[in-house]
């Protein structure tokens, strides 16, 4: 039996009605490097690097708790994307200036990170989190 994991990459595929705006936002503003781009007779796709991927599974009660901590009330659908950034306040301001709607400014969480919440292109809700060293 091999020690190699069965899954080598998590790829989240988002169909964005405004592809150019979503590409500009995630690649050019958030800074996700472009790995590859392809086109078909009727469309385009770009694969962006997003660092290390994890799959976070939560039950509805804990999802409501996270929303309450980050935003103050339940706002997320069943999928929310979280990006670890070096400075959540700066990243939040930068993404807001590029068209994301800030649902909650960065705030310290019980798990000692500084989290903000945004509604972003591609109809995605984002958490930006900055890991803090000291409580």
PDB file of C-alpha atoms in Angstrom:
ATOM      1  CA  UNK A   1       0.000   0.000   0.000  1.00  0.00           C
ATOM      2  CA  UNK A   2       1.339   3.432  -0.964  1.00  0.00           C
ATOM      3  CA  UNK A   3       1.732   6.275   1.537  1.00  0.00           C
ATOM      4  CA  UNK A   4       0.899   8.757  -1.222  1.00  0.00           C
ATOM      5  CA  UNK A   5      -2.489  10.483  -0.731  1.00  0.00           C
ATOM      6  CA  UNK A   6      -5.219   9.455  -3.156  1.00  0.00           C
ATOM      7  CA  UNK A   7      -6.012  13.125  -3.884  1.00  0.00           C
ATOM      8  CA  UNK A   8      -3.158  15.364  -5.008  1.00  0.00           C
ATOM      9  CA  UNK A   9      -4.932  18.678  -5.552  1.00  0.00           C
ATOM     10  CA  UNK A  10      -8.181  20.342  -4.564  1.00  0.00           C
ATOM     11  CA  UNK A  11      -9.478  22.433  -7.449  1.00  0.00           C
ATOM     12  CA  UNK A  12     -12.509  24.635  -6.864  1.00  0.00           C
ATOM     13  CA  UNK A  13     -14.200  25.372 -10.196  1.00  0.00           C
ATOM     14  CA  UNK A  14     -16.260  28.561 -10.357  1.00  0.00           C
ATOM     15  CA  UNK A  15     -18.446  29.503 -13.318  1.00  0.00           C
ATOM     16  CA  UNK A  16     -18.434  33.301 -13.356  1.00  0.00           C
ATOM     17  CA  UNK A  17     -20.998  35.174 -15.443  1.00  0.00           C
ATOM     18  CA  UNK A  18     -18.488  38.028 -15.837  1.00  0.00           C
ATOM     19  CA  UNK A  19     -15.331  36.003 -16.505  1.00  0.00           C
ATOM     20  CA  UNK A  20     -13.105  39.008 -17.238  1.00  0.00           C
ATOM     21  CA  UNK A  21     -14.087  40.781 -14.009  1.00  0.00           C
ATOM     22  CA  UNK A  22     -13.594  37.615 -11.941  1.00  0.00           C
ATOM     23  CA  UNK A  23     -10.193  36.967 -13.560  1.00  0.00           C
ATOM     24  CA  UNK A  24      -9.080  40.547 -12.931  1.00  0.00           C
ATOM     25  CA  UNK A  25     -10.240  40.392  -9.324  1.00  0.00           C
ATOM     26  CA  UNK A  26      -8.706  37.040  -8.336  1.00  0.00           C
ATOM     27  CA  UNK A  27      -5.542  37.153 -10.475  1.00  0.00           C
ATOM     28  CA  UNK A  28      -4.689  40.847 -10.663  1.00  0.00           C
ATOM     29  CA  UNK A  29      -6.070  42.200  -7.377  1.00  0.00           C
ATOM     30  CA  UNK A  30      -5.955  39.257  -4.948  1.00  0.00           C
ATOM     31  CA  UNK A  31      -2.731  38.122  -6.604  1.00  0.00           C
ATOM     32  CA  UNK A  32      -3.369  34.454  -7.359  1.00  0.00           C
ATOM     33  CA  UNK A  33      -0.683  33.414  -9.898  1.00  0.00           C
ATOM     34  CA  UNK A  34      -1.868  32.038 -13.227  1.00  0.00           C
ATOM     35  CA  UNK A  35      -0.885  28.395 -13.741  1.00  0.00           C
ATOM     36  CA  UNK A  36      -2.566  27.810 -17.102  1.00  0.00           C
ATOM     37  CA  UNK A  37      -5.228  29.204 -19.437  1.00  0.00           C
ATOM     38  CA  UNK A  38      -7.218  27.456 -22.150  1.00  0.00           C
ATOM     39  CA  UNK A  39      -9.950  28.368 -24.583  1.00  0.00           C
ATOM     40  CA  UNK A  40     -12.641  26.502 -26.429  1.00  0.00           C
ATOM     41  CA  UNK A  41     -14.749  27.639 -29.396  1.00  0.00           C
ATOM     42  CA  UNK A  42     -17.207  29.266 -26.994  1.00  0.00           C
ATOM     43  CA  UNK A  43     -15.312  30.030 -23.829  1.00  0.00           C
ATOM     44  CA  UNK A  44     -12.230  30.359 -21.646  1.00  0.00           C
ATOM     45  CA  UNK A  45     -10.812  28.954 -18.427  1.00  0.00           C
ATOM     46  CA  UNK A  46      -7.895  30.081 -16.295  1.00  0.00           C
ATOM     47  CA  UNK A  47      -6.360  27.997 -13.506  1.00  0.00           C
ATOM     48  CA  UNK A  48      -5.015  30.118 -10.657  1.00  0.00           C
ATOM     49  CA  UNK A  49      -2.665  28.958  -7.916  1.00  0.00           C
ATOM     50  CA  UNK A  50      -4.131  29.487  -4.474  1.00  0.00           C
ATOM     51  CA  UNK A  51      -1.457  28.053  -2.200  1.00  0.00           C
ATOM     52  CA  UNK A  52      -2.108  24.988  -0.096  1.00  0.00           C
ATOM     53  CA  UNK A  53      -5.669  23.695  -0.266  1.00  0.00           C
ATOM     54  CA  UNK A  54      -7.739  22.164   2.497  1.00  0.00           C
ATOM     55  CA  UNK A  55     -11.363  21.046   2.599  1.00  0.00           C
ATOM     56  CA  UNK A  56     -13.111  22.352   5.701  1.00  0.00           C
ATOM     57  CA  UNK A  57     -16.320  20.510   6.525  1.00  0.00           C
ATOM     58  CA  UNK A  58     -18.695  21.982   9.094  1.00  0.00           C
ATOM     59  CA  UNK A  59     -22.181  21.256  10.324  1.00  0.00           C
ATOM     60  CA  UNK A  60     -24.894  23.942  10.156  1.00  0.00           C
ATOM     61  CA  UNK A  61     -24.516  24.859  13.834  1.00  0.00           C
ATOM     62  CA  UNK A  62     -20.794  25.561  13.587  1.00  0.00           C
ATOM     63  CA  UNK A  63     -21.245  27.375  10.249  1.00  0.00           C
ATOM     64  CA  UNK A  64     -23.703  29.678  12.019  1.00  0.00           C
ATOM     65  CA  UNK A  65     -21.159  30.184  14.838  1.00  0.00           C
ATOM     66  CA  UNK A  66     -18.421  31.138  12.336  1.00  0.00           C
ATOM     67  CA  UNK A  67     -20.745  33.611  10.602  1.00  0.00           C
ATOM     68  CA  UNK A  68     -21.706  35.094  13.964  1.00  0.00           C
ATOM     69  CA  UNK A  69     -18.032  35.532  14.926  1.00  0.00           C
ATOM     70  CA  UNK A  70     -16.971  36.994  11.570  1.00  0.00           C
ATOM     71  CA  UNK A  71     -20.060  38.985  10.561  1.00  0.00           C
ATOM     72  CA  UNK A  72     -22.519  39.058  13.449  1.00  0.00           C
ATOM     73  CA  UNK A  73     -25.261  36.971  11.820  1.00  0.00           C
ATOM     74  CA  UNK A  74     -25.759  34.081   9.389  1.00  0.00           C
ATOM     75  CA  UNK A  75     -24.831  35.183   5.841  1.00  0.00           C
ATOM     76  CA  UNK A  76     -22.960  32.399   4.016  1.00  0.00           C
ATOM     77  CA  UNK A  77     -24.439  29.804   1.740  1.00  0.00           C
ATOM     78  CA  UNK A  78     -23.203  26.240   1.797  1.00  0.00           C
ATOM     79  CA  UNK A  79     -19.868  27.227   0.195  1.00  0.00           C
ATOM     80  CA  UNK A  80     -17.512  29.943   1.418  1.00  0.00           C
ATOM     81  CA  UNK A  81     -13.865  30.363   0.386  1.00  0.00           C
ATOM     82  CA  UNK A  82     -11.216  31.317   2.930  1.00  0.00           C
ATOM     83  CA  UNK A  83      -7.829  32.750   1.910  1.00  0.00           C
ATOM     84  CA  UNK A  84      -4.969  33.148   4.371  1.00  0.00           C
ATOM     85  CA  UNK A  85      -3.301  36.517   3.807  1.00  0.00           C
ATOM     86  CA  UNK A  86      -0.424  38.318   5.506  1.00  0.00           C
ATOM     87  CA  UNK A  87      -2.450  41.417   6.400  1.00  0.00           C
ATOM     88  CA  UNK A  88      -6.225  41.034   6.430  1.00  0.00           C
ATOM     89  CA  UNK A  89      -6.966  44.751   6.839  1.00  0.00           C
ATOM     90  CA  UNK A  90      -4.867  45.723   3.815  1.00  0.00           C
ATOM     91  CA  UNK A  91      -6.173  42.832   1.704  1.00  0.00           C
ATOM     92  CA  UNK A  92      -9.778  43.651   2.638  1.00  0.00           C
ATOM     93  CA  UNK A  93      -9.345  47.295   1.615  1.00  0.00           C
ATOM     94  CA  UNK A  94      -7.654  46.297  -1.641  1.00  0.00           C
ATOM     95  CA  UNK A  95     -10.429  43.859  -2.597  1.00  0.00           C
ATOM     96  CA  UNK A  96     -13.132  46.351  -1.607  1.00  0.00           C
ATOM     97  CA  UNK A  97     -11.524  48.983  -3.845  1.00  0.00           C
ATOM     98  CA  UNK A  98     -11.658  46.417  -6.656  1.00  0.00           C
ATOM     99  CA  UNK A  99     -15.388  45.865  -6.292  1.00  0.00           C
ATOM    100  CA  UNK A 100     -15.931  43.334  -3.496  1.00  0.00           C
ATOM    101  CA  UNK A 101     -18.618  44.181  -0.960  1.00  0.00           C
ATOM    102  CA  UNK A 102     -17.283  44.147   2.595  1.00  0.00           C
ATOM    103  CA  UNK A 103     -19.727  42.297   4.816  1.00  0.00           C
ATOM    104  CA  UNK A 104     -17.503  42.598   7.889  1.00  0.00           C
ATOM    105  CA  UNK A 105     -14.207  44.363   8.539  1.00  0.00           C
ATOM    106  CA  UNK A 106     -11.378  42.309  10.076  1.00  0.00           C
ATOM    107  CA  UNK A 107     -12.033  41.161  13.628  1.00  0.00           C
ATOM    108  CA  UNK A 108     -10.186  38.885  16.047  1.00  0.00           C
ATOM    109  CA  UNK A 109     -11.729  35.426  16.307  1.00  0.00           C
ATOM    110  CA  UNK A 110     -11.768  32.967  19.230  1.00  0.00           C
ATOM    111  CA  UNK A 111      -9.268  30.853  17.219  1.00  0.00           C
ATOM    112  CA  UNK A 112      -6.812  33.799  17.194  1.00  0.00           C
ATOM    113  CA  UNK A 113      -6.975  35.010  13.641  1.00  0.00           C
ATOM    114  CA  UNK A 114      -8.021  38.336  12.173  1.00  0.00           C
ATOM    115  CA  UNK A 115     -10.907  37.602   9.781  1.00  0.00           C
ATOM    116  CA  UNK A 116     -12.950  39.703   7.379  1.00  0.00           C
ATOM    117  CA  UNK A 117     -15.829  38.680   5.124  1.00  0.00           C
ATOM    118  CA  UNK A 118     -16.547  39.860   1.570  1.00  0.00           C
ATOM    119  CA  UNK A 119     -18.988  39.189  -1.245  1.00  0.00           C
ATOM    120  CA  UNK A 120     -16.801  38.860  -4.347  1.00  0.00           C
ATOM    121  CA  UNK A 121     -17.046  38.375  -8.126  1.00  0.00           C
ATOM    122  CA  UNK A 122     -18.240  34.972  -9.264  1.00  0.00           C
ATOM    123  CA  UNK A 123     -20.944  35.096  -6.585  1.00  0.00           C
ATOM    124  CA  UNK A 124     -18.455  33.889  -3.956  1.00  0.00           C
ATOM    125  CA  UNK A 125     -18.355  34.760  -0.307  1.00  0.00           C
ATOM    126  CA  UNK A 126     -14.780  35.105   0.948  1.00  0.00           C
ATOM    127  CA  UNK A 127     -13.169  35.034   4.354  1.00  0.00           C
ATOM    128  CA  UNK A 128      -9.741  36.638   4.478  1.00  0.00           C
ATOM    129  CA  UNK A 129      -7.834  35.449   7.524  1.00  0.00           C
ATOM    130  CA  UNK A 130      -4.550  36.498   9.062  1.00  0.00           C
ATOM    131  CA  UNK A 131      -3.093  34.109  11.629  1.00  0.00           C
ATOM    132  CA  UNK A 132      -2.064  35.999  14.772  1.00  0.00           C
ATOM    133  CA  UNK A 133       0.891  34.859  16.856  1.00  0.00           C
ATOM    134  CA  UNK A 134      -0.293  35.993  20.261  1.00  0.00           C
ATOM    135  CA  UNK A 135      -3.770  35.863  21.815  1.00  0.00           C
TER     136      UNK A 135
END
